[in-house]
XYZ file of C-alpha atoms in Angstrom:
574
model
C -74.351 -284.207 105.014
C -75.433 -284.878 108.731
C -72.705 -283.693 109.758
C -72.952 -280.444 108.018
C -76.232 -280.857 108.944
C -75.731 -280.487 113.009
C -72.771 -277.995 112.024
C -75.575 -275.192 111.170
C -77.675 -275.711 113.786
C -79.739 -272.502 114.794
C -80.509 -271.832 117.957
C -84.546 -272.573 118.614
C -86.488 -269.284 119.148
C -87.691 -268.851 123.316
C -90.811 -270.091 123.825
C -92.590 -267.604 126.691
C -92.050 -268.874 130.230
C -90.032 -272.327 131.703
C -91.375 -275.607 131.991
C -92.800 -276.491 135.210
C -91.058 -279.201 135.905
C -87.581 -276.350 136.311
C -89.051 -275.594 139.897
C -89.641 -278.761 140.888
C -85.777 -279.483 140.313
C -85.616 -275.558 141.215
C -86.475 -277.042 144.928
C -84.692 -280.352 144.572
C -81.179 -278.504 143.933
C -82.004 -276.798 146.895
C -82.794 -279.121 150.273
C -79.715 -280.797 148.276
C -78.041 -277.818 148.988
C -79.088 -276.926 151.570
C -77.580 -280.173 153.250
C -74.399 -280.291 151.300
C -73.497 -276.464 152.119
C -74.864 -276.335 155.425
C -72.550 -279.068 156.715
C -69.276 -277.741 154.181
C -69.786 -274.662 156.355
C -68.278 -276.466 159.825
C -66.790 -279.258 158.582
C -63.409 -278.191 158.362
C -64.143 -276.185 161.858
C -65.340 -279.556 163.563
C -62.442 -281.307 161.914
C -59.978 -279.384 163.873
C -61.929 -278.614 166.916
C -64.105 -281.725 167.828
C -61.511 -284.048 166.368
C -57.676 -282.674 166.725
C -56.712 -282.683 163.166
C -54.408 -279.511 162.124
C -55.360 -276.905 160.164
C -53.282 -277.960 157.126
C -54.913 -280.922 157.623
C -58.005 -280.106 157.378
C -57.895 -278.252 154.463
C -55.606 -281.423 152.359
C -58.502 -283.758 153.845
C -61.512 -280.662 152.515
C -60.501 -280.718 149.111
C -59.846 -283.727 148.735
C -63.457 -285.219 150.262
C -65.247 -282.123 148.232
C -62.528 -283.211 144.325
C -63.910 -286.643 145.241
C -67.452 -285.080 145.399
C -67.348 -284.305 141.899
C -65.202 -286.851 140.413
C -67.908 -289.905 141.101
C -71.284 -287.919 139.187
C -68.441 -289.422 136.561
C -69.878 -293.014 137.261
C -72.848 -291.831 138.044
C -73.723 -289.956 135.417
C -72.614 -292.954 133.231
C -74.832 -295.630 136.205
C -77.192 -293.221 135.006
C -76.698 -292.751 130.994
C -76.908 -296.537 130.962
C -78.562 -297.947 133.507
C -80.455 -296.706 136.161
C -82.264 -293.087 134.182
C -81.336 -289.633 135.721
C -85.311 -290.016 137.802
C -83.624 -293.496 140.003
C -80.167 -291.679 140.581
C -81.397 -288.784 141.642
C -83.497 -290.303 144.542
C -81.030 -293.356 145.220
C -77.666 -290.534 145.623
C -80.744 -287.945 147.925
C -81.292 -290.843 150.384
C -77.729 -292.389 150.144
C -76.544 -288.547 151.370
C -79.479 -288.068 153.951
C -77.225 -290.960 156.135
C -73.943 -290.096 155.487
C -74.902 -286.692 157.352
C -76.154 -288.848 160.024
C -72.620 -290.306 160.446
C -71.801 -286.897 160.419
C -74.443 -286.048 163.818
C -72.971 -289.886 165.035
C -69.042 -288.725 164.798
C -70.818 -285.207 166.039
C -72.039 -287.222 169.539
C -69.067 -289.433 169.948
C -65.985 -287.383 169.344
C -66.288 -285.640 173.604
C -65.917 -289.612 174.772
C -63.764 -291.526 171.752
C -62.161 -289.045 169.796
C -60.706 -292.663 166.940
C -64.303 -294.139 166.841
C -65.106 -290.625 165.687
C -62.474 -289.833 163.668
C -63.248 -293.508 162.090
C -66.931 -292.214 161.700
C -66.165 -288.910 160.180
C -64.213 -290.816 157.770
C -67.235 -293.361 156.943
C -70.048 -290.781 156.191
C -68.009 -289.246 153.996
C -67.262 -291.295 151.745
C -70.996 -292.130 151.448
C -71.806 -288.406 150.860
C -69.492 -289.112 148.313
C -70.877 -291.989 146.618
C -74.641 -290.370 146.610
C -73.015 -286.854 145.385
C -71.276 -289.232 142.567
C -75.102 -290.240 141.623
C -77.083 -287.130 142.385
C -75.487 -284.535 141.216
C -74.862 -285.304 137.461
C -78.350 -285.931 136.778
C -80.310 -282.992 138.144
C -78.168 -281.468 136.634
C -78.859 -282.948 133.143
C -82.834 -283.171 133.618
C -82.387 -279.436 132.782
C -81.399 -278.634 129.895
C -83.255 -282.376 128.541
C -86.607 -279.932 129.766
C -85.928 -277.849 126.265
C -85.352 -278.331 123.252
C -81.554 -278.977 121.583
C -80.186 -275.617 121.062
C -83.774 -273.804 122.725
C -82.335 -270.244 123.432
C -83.586 -269.926 127.209
C -80.971 -272.421 128.692
C -79.007 -270.014 129.225
C -81.791 -268.690 131.604
C -82.906 -271.770 132.645
C -79.336 -272.547 134.238
C -79.064 -270.011 135.999
C -82.680 -269.940 137.620
C -81.344 -273.516 138.101
C -78.547 -272.042 140.093
C -80.298 -269.187 142.160
C -81.904 -272.330 143.491
C -78.078 -274.092 144.413
C -78.001 -270.754 146.024
C -81.276 -270.575 148.336
C -80.092 -273.399 149.573
C -76.641 -272.834 149.780
C -77.669 -269.347 151.930
C -79.854 -271.151 154.277
C -77.563 -274.004 155.429
C -74.700 -271.540 155.979
C -77.051 -270.076 157.351
C -79.393 -272.734 159.803
C -75.963 -274.929 159.622
C -73.429 -272.077 161.701
C -75.955 -271.037 163.843
C -77.664 -274.276 165.418
C -73.622 -275.745 165.218
C -70.865 -273.155 165.086
C -71.513 -271.474 168.846
C -69.327 -269.542 170.869
C -70.265 -268.020 173.985
C -70.102 -264.362 173.240
C -69.196 -264.027 177.033
C -65.525 -265.386 176.417
C -64.917 -266.565 172.560
C -64.578 -269.725 173.703
C -66.274 -272.714 170.942
C -69.050 -275.041 172.177
C -67.896 -278.000 170.254
C -70.919 -280.243 170.986
C -73.571 -277.927 168.729
C -72.044 -279.050 165.685
C -73.919 -282.206 165.962
C -77.328 -279.854 165.500
C -75.680 -278.030 162.955
C -75.019 -281.857 160.430
C -78.796 -282.909 161.475
C -80.588 -279.767 159.586
C -78.288 -280.951 157.159
C -79.875 -284.668 156.893
C -83.318 -282.957 157.201
C -83.294 -280.515 154.496
C -81.852 -284.340 152.390
C -84.690 -286.504 152.806
C -87.337 -283.341 152.293
C -85.552 -282.172 148.878
C -85.604 -285.899 147.590
C -89.236 -287.157 149.019
C -90.466 -283.492 147.364
C -88.386 -284.919 144.036
C -89.942 -288.204 144.474
C -94.092 -287.271 144.888
C -93.445 -284.418 142.691
C -91.295 -285.641 139.737
C -94.211 -288.110 137.080
C -96.347 -284.847 137.035
C -94.535 -282.235 136.608
C -90.952 -282.694 135.216
C -92.494 -284.252 131.891
C -91.425 -282.672 127.877
C -94.215 -280.532 126.252
C -96.305 -283.499 125.371
C -96.434 -285.032 128.394
C -93.872 -287.733 128.219
C -91.603 -289.136 131.551
C -87.875 -287.393 131.240
C -84.504 -289.049 133.065
C -86.570 -292.664 132.865
C -84.100 -295.742 132.611
C -82.632 -295.875 129.838
C -84.087 -298.348 126.776
C -81.636 -300.006 124.389
C -83.959 -302.250 123.216
C -85.147 -300.251 119.668
C -83.092 -301.238 116.263
C -82.890 -297.942 115.365
C -79.776 -296.240 115.537
C -79.806 -292.334 115.587
C -82.006 -290.296 117.294
C -84.593 -287.704 115.655
C -81.810 -285.187 115.686
C -79.845 -287.489 113.687
C -77.349 -288.344 117.091
C -75.941 -291.983 117.483
C -78.074 -293.133 120.629
C -75.671 -295.262 121.494
C -71.645 -295.133 122.351
C -69.165 -297.313 120.778
C -66.216 -297.995 122.742
C -63.834 -300.741 121.215
C -62.225 -302.827 123.894
C -58.726 -302.464 122.859
C -60.039 -298.704 123.711
C -61.215 -299.573 126.757
C -58.058 -301.732 127.523
C -55.633 -298.373 126.402
C -57.696 -295.672 128.663
C -57.006 -298.166 131.655
C -53.109 -298.414 130.850
C -53.752 -294.770 130.334
C -54.691 -294.520 134.369
C -52.890 -296.229 136.146
C -50.083 -294.551 133.782
C -50.807 -291.330 134.949
C -51.719 -292.403 138.346
C -48.884 -293.513 138.710
C -46.689 -290.260 137.500
C -49.025 -287.907 139.791
C -48.513 -290.040 143.005
C -44.567 -289.780 142.361
C -44.545 -286.544 142.146
C -47.079 -285.646 145.196
C -44.344 -287.372 147.369
C -43.526 -285.303 150.276
C -42.048 -285.814 154.246
C -45.280 -285.548 155.405
C -46.634 -288.914 153.694
C -50.434 -287.793 153.693
C -52.389 -289.832 152.228
C -54.479 -287.426 150.451
C -52.628 -285.469 149.356
C -50.451 -289.189 148.119
C -53.112 -291.063 146.698
C -56.761 -289.002 146.705
C -55.308 -286.154 145.001
C -54.024 -288.357 141.786
C -56.436 -290.854 141.606
C -58.524 -287.795 140.855
C -56.828 -286.046 138.478
C -55.401 -289.679 136.772
C -59.411 -290.630 136.846
C -60.657 -287.127 135.739
C -58.065 -287.096 132.495
C -58.194 -290.827 131.004
C -62.419 -290.702 131.320
C -62.147 -287.820 129.481
C -59.921 -289.719 127.353
C -62.343 -292.882 126.899
C -65.654 -290.672 125.623
C -63.828 -289.141 122.534
C -62.600 -293.124 121.941
C -66.135 -293.665 120.789
C -66.178 -295.284 117.336
C -69.319 -293.401 117.040
C -68.407 -289.368 117.188
C -69.180 -288.054 114.617
C -66.332 -284.738 113.346
C -68.530 -281.706 115.096
C -69.332 -283.597 117.856
C -65.574 -284.273 118.795
C -65.254 -280.598 117.855
C -67.977 -279.983 120.646
C -66.518 -282.260 123.057
C -63.127 -280.917 122.721
C -64.500 -277.269 123.292
C -65.882 -278.709 126.902
C -62.628 -280.273 128.153
C -60.737 -276.572 127.126
C -62.620 -274.458 129.169
C -63.423 -276.963 131.363
C -59.207 -277.305 131.754
C -59.441 -273.306 132.578
C -62.117 -274.134 135.223
C -60.046 -275.945 137.526
C -58.784 -272.963 138.502
C -61.674 -271.039 139.269
C -62.862 -273.328 141.546
C -59.625 -273.854 143.034
C -59.554 -270.057 144.489
C -62.915 -270.126 144.997
C -63.119 -272.873 147.262
C -60.502 -271.086 149.885
C -64.015 -270.295 150.998
C -64.817 -273.491 152.957
C -60.699 -273.962 154.192
C -58.682 -270.644 154.585
C -60.728 -268.113 154.397
C -62.690 -269.560 156.935
C -59.879 -269.413 159.080
C -59.032 -266.630 158.665
C -62.340 -265.289 158.843
C -61.989 -267.213 162.475
C -58.250 -265.850 163.887
C -57.481 -262.877 161.402
C -60.555 -260.809 161.201
C -62.906 -258.678 163.143
C -66.304 -260.546 162.286
C -68.716 -257.207 164.200
C -70.564 -256.514 161.280
C -73.302 -253.789 163.395
C -72.712 -254.990 166.972
C -73.525 -258.088 165.652
C -69.850 -260.589 165.400
C -70.437 -263.350 163.449
C -69.628 -266.933 163.172
C -66.861 -267.486 161.148
C -68.339 -269.921 159.539
C -71.443 -267.569 158.155
C -68.930 -264.791 156.952
C -68.672 -266.814 153.457
C -72.232 -267.227 153.454
C -72.385 -263.470 150.910
C -71.773 -265.803 148.218
C -75.443 -267.214 148.374
C -76.942 -264.109 148.995
C -75.271 -262.298 146.185
C -76.049 -264.715 143.691
C -79.990 -264.639 144.882
C -79.664 -261.018 144.592
C -77.910 -260.782 141.407
C -79.150 -264.493 139.368
C -81.508 -263.000 137.823
C -80.340 -259.774 137.000
C -77.766 -261.539 134.908
C -81.157 -264.170 133.138
C -82.268 -261.376 131.726
C -79.218 -259.666 130.739
C -78.099 -262.611 128.418
C -81.078 -262.778 126.992
C -81.480 -258.618 126.405
C -77.829 -259.347 124.759
C -78.528 -262.220 122.820
C -81.535 -259.744 121.699
C -79.629 -258.008 120.370
C -76.757 -259.963 119.170
C -74.644 -258.523 121.713
C -73.987 -261.333 123.692
C -70.700 -262.830 123.953
C -69.792 -266.626 123.887
C -69.371 -268.808 126.498
C -65.642 -268.999 127.075
C -65.311 -265.233 126.865
C -68.273 -264.652 129.528
C -65.979 -267.314 131.583
C -62.878 -265.211 130.957
C -64.677 -262.649 132.665
C -65.860 -265.314 135.568
C -61.853 -265.612 136.274
C -60.841 -262.485 135.873
C -63.525 -261.020 138.563
C -62.931 -264.255 141.127
C -58.634 -263.310 140.052
C -59.875 -259.105 141.396
C -61.936 -260.003 144.606
C -58.359 -261.685 146.094
C -56.409 -258.460 144.963
C -58.692 -256.187 147.007
C -58.048 -259.114 150.344
C -54.362 -259.058 148.901
C -53.506 -254.993 148.887
C -55.377 -255.223 152.629
C -53.316 -257.447 154.384
C -50.599 -255.707 153.180
C -51.094 -252.457 155.101
C -52.142 -254.393 158.020
C -50.268 -253.407 161.030
C -49.073 -256.475 163.561
C -51.521 -256.747 165.423
C -54.430 -255.675 163.291
C -57.403 -257.709 161.648
C -58.911 -257.414 158.594
C -62.472 -255.831 158.814
C -64.659 -258.336 158.000
C -66.871 -255.919 155.660
C -63.731 -256.671 153.273
C -64.352 -260.074 153.018
C -67.730 -259.511 152.093
C -66.670 -257.220 149.380
C -64.300 -259.837 148.312
C -67.273 -262.029 147.826
C -69.381 -259.791 146.384
C -66.666 -260.235 143.151
C -66.997 -263.874 143.669
C -69.998 -264.001 142.877
C -70.049 -261.736 140.202
C -67.009 -264.120 138.713
C -69.135 -267.350 139.557
C -72.607 -265.959 137.616
C -70.244 -265.667 134.811
C -68.817 -269.071 134.907
C -70.524 -271.861 136.741
C -74.449 -271.293 134.993
C -72.829 -271.089 132.178
C -70.209 -274.378 131.693
C -73.784 -276.126 132.827
C -75.301 -274.790 129.883
C -72.575 -275.129 127.645
C -72.279 -278.949 128.039
C -76.121 -278.832 128.221
C -75.681 -277.370 123.759
C -72.727 -278.959 123.098
C -72.807 -282.709 124.767
C -73.933 -285.313 122.339
C -77.736 -286.853 123.438
C -75.870 -289.941 124.325
C -73.534 -288.105 126.275
C -75.412 -286.080 127.884
C -75.103 -287.390 132.127
C -71.641 -288.949 131.381
C -70.030 -285.525 129.705
C -72.308 -282.768 132.214
C -69.994 -285.489 134.970
C -66.373 -284.520 133.041
C -67.709 -280.972 133.506
C -67.490 -281.674 137.522
C -64.302 -283.880 136.697
C -63.515 -279.793 136.497
C -65.283 -278.943 139.910
C -63.200 -282.515 141.280
C -60.099 -281.973 139.760
C -59.773 -277.762 140.973
C -61.132 -278.948 144.663
C -58.423 -281.089 145.285
C -55.941 -278.354 144.062
C -57.996 -275.799 146.199
C -57.038 -278.591 149.098
C -53.209 -278.147 148.143
C -52.993 -274.307 147.670
C -55.717 -273.657 151.071
C -52.353 -276.005 152.965
C -50.143 -272.958 152.120
C -51.248 -270.980 154.933
C -49.172 -269.002 157.169
C -49.222 -268.556 160.522
C -51.922 -266.050 161.231
C -51.561 -263.283 164.685
C -52.861 -266.464 167.048
C -50.590 -268.979 165.930
C -47.627 -266.164 166.516
C -49.237 -265.330 169.916
C -49.986 -269.411 170.750
C -46.508 -270.140 170.098
C -45.009 -267.207 172.626
C -47.644 -268.044 175.420
C -45.705 -271.351 175.339
C -42.302 -269.596 175.870
C -41.375 -269.542 171.213
C -40.634 -267.195 168.966
C -41.536 -268.516 166.246
C -41.536 -265.644 163.779
C -37.651 -266.155 164.822
C -37.845 -269.651 164.071
C -38.823 -269.676 160.831
C -37.635 -266.215 159.307
C -34.344 -268.375 160.619
C -32.391 -265.500 162.547
C -33.112 -268.121 165.660
C -32.497 -271.919 165.442
C -35.383 -274.172 166.892
C -34.003 -276.614 170.007
C -35.325 -280.277 170.074
C -37.633 -279.489 172.654
C -39.731 -276.561 171.071
C -39.513 -278.370 167.501
C -41.456 -281.200 169.446
C -44.179 -278.558 171.679
C -44.587 -276.736 167.835
C -45.714 -280.485 167.001
C -47.651 -280.648 169.769
C -49.040 -277.384 169.232
C -49.492 -278.296 165.394
C -47.484 -275.545 163.969
C -44.842 -275.361 161.158
C -41.003 -274.710 161.736
C -40.860 -273.747 158.081
C -42.953 -271.197 155.936
C -44.929 -273.371 153.552
C -44.363 -273.239 150.034
C -45.520 -273.061 145.816
C -44.115 -273.157 142.933
C -40.193 -272.478 144.162
C -41.229 -270.032 145.749
C -41.464 -269.014 149.953
C -45.362 -267.464 150.960
C -43.518 -265.788 154.352
C -47.344 -263.554 154.841
C -51.071 -263.446 153.954
C -49.983 -260.899 150.845
C -48.203 -263.293 149.118
C -51.037 -266.224 150.067
C -53.306 -264.380 148.534
C -51.627 -263.113 145.011
C -51.738 -266.387 144.609
C -55.017 -266.826 144.148
C -54.581 -263.395 141.886
C -52.110 -264.288 139.566
C -53.958 -268.342 139.270
C -57.515 -266.940 138.372
C -55.492 -263.870 136.155
C -53.228 -266.028 133.719
C -55.878 -268.413 133.420
C -58.676 -265.537 132.245
C -56.642 -263.873 129.542
C -55.460 -267.527 128.206
C -58.836 -268.210 127.740
C -59.825 -264.609 126.162
C -57.139 -265.343 124.018
C -58.363 -268.794 122.460
C -62.032 -267.312 122.166
C -61.760 -266.971 118.501
C -60.811 -270.994 117.841
C -63.846 -271.692 120.561
C -66.267 -270.628 118.868
C -64.770 -271.828 115.691
C -65.070 -275.486 117.015
C -68.573 -275.404 118.725
C -70.077 -274.726 115.725
C -72.993 -272.255 115.992
C -73.764 -273.215 119.340
C -72.572 -270.002 121.702
C-alpha cells in the first residue's frame, strides 16, 4: 500500500512567490561560484605561463581537478546526511575553499623565484579546494529542495532561479578575475604573468564573503514556513522508522553489501587503470581518472544495496543514474571552455570586439551573460507549459540540452573548416557557440538538480545530489582527456618554424625528424604526432570539434528515445 501511495503522488499546487531562504542560498552560491569560476578561468593559463606546464598536461590536470571537485560531494553529502548537517558542511567547505585560494595566491607569488615550490603549493591548493568543494557543493543544492514541500511544482522554477545565482557569480568571477589576473601589455601582447595572483586573491575574498553571509543569515531565513531550521544536524535518536511521507528515515547497509562494494571499487579501479596506461605515464590520467570513475560507480551501487529502499524508490533512483550517464557527455564537451577553448581563444582567435582586444580567459564569460539573460525566461517558460499540461518531462528537456550543445560545436567546426592557413577565428563565432551552449545548459543542468530533489528519498537527499555531481566528475575527467586531443594551432607551427623545424611535415610523415629535432620539440612542449581518439587521428581543428558534435549529439538521440520508460519509472514525477 505504501508503494502504491508513493507511486500516485501528484504535484503540490504552487504557492505565490518563493521562500526568502532561496535568496540567501542564491547569494551564498553566487559568491562561491565567483570564487570557483574566477579561479577556473585563470587556472590553465597560469599552469602554462607561470609553472611551465604544457597545454596537454594542463588540460589533463584541469580535468582531474574538476573531476575530483565533483566526486568529493559524494563524501560531503554522506557526512552531511549522517553527521554534520547541511549548514555546518556549507560553512566548513566555504572557509576551506577560501584558504585554498590563498594558497593559489602564494603560488602566484613564488613562481618567479622558485617554480618547483610554486608547483608543490599549487598541488596543495587544488587539493584543499577539492575537499572544501566536496563539503559545500551537494549541501547548498540539497537545501534548495528542502525549502519546498515534496513534489512542489515550483521546484523547476526555483532551481532555475538558483542557477541564475550560480551564473551571476560565474559572470562576476570570470569578469573580475581575468581583468585583474590575465593582463597583457597592449603594445607587445606579452602577458604579465605576475598578475595572476591578484585574480586568485579576488576569488578568495569572494569565497570568504559568501560564507560569512550565510553564517549570519541562515538562522533567520533558511527555515521552513513554520520557522524550523533547514539543514541542521541529523537526528537519529527518535524511535520512528519512517518520515511523515512514509519514507524510511535512515539507510540500512549490511556489512556484506559494504564489503562487496569495496571489492567492486578495487576491481573497477584496477581495470580502468590498466586501460589508461600509456607511454607518457601521466599520474592524473592513469591514477586519478580511474579513481574518479571507479569510486563514482561503486558509491552509486552502494545506495541501491540499502535494505529499506522500496520498489518505487529503486526505480526513481535508477532514473537518476540513467540520466546522469548521458549528462557525462554534456559536461565532457561543455567544460572545454576552461581548457581547449581557452587555448583556441588565446592563439587561434581574433578577439577584437568593437575595438577591444578581450583577454582570452574572458571570452568564456559569454556563457554566464547568456545564463543571466535567459534564466528567468526559461523559468517562466516551464511554468507556462506546466499550467497548460504541455511541459516535457525532465529527460526530454535534457536531451534537448545535449542537442543544443552539439549544434554550438557544429557552428565552430564549420568555421574551422573554412579558415585559411593563416586565418584566425572571429571571436563572434565563439560567442555564438556559447549562446547555444547556454541554452543547452538551461535545459539540462538546473532541470537535473530539480529532478534529483524530486526523485531522491529524503534519507538520501544530499548523497544522491552527490551522485548527480558524480556525472559532472566523470564528465570533467573525460573533458581533460578530450581537451588533450587539441591538435597544433597556428602559433605552434610558427614556433617550430622559428626553431628551424617543419612541424607539419613531421606530423604528416613527409619528413622524418632527426634526434636533435625531436629533442627540440620536447623542449618546446610540441608533440611530434597528431592526437588520436577511438582509433581516429585528429589532423586539424575541424576534426577536433567534430568529436564534440558527435558525442553529445548521439547522447541526445539515445536519451530522447529512452524517455518513454524513464517516464514510467519516475512514477508520476515530471
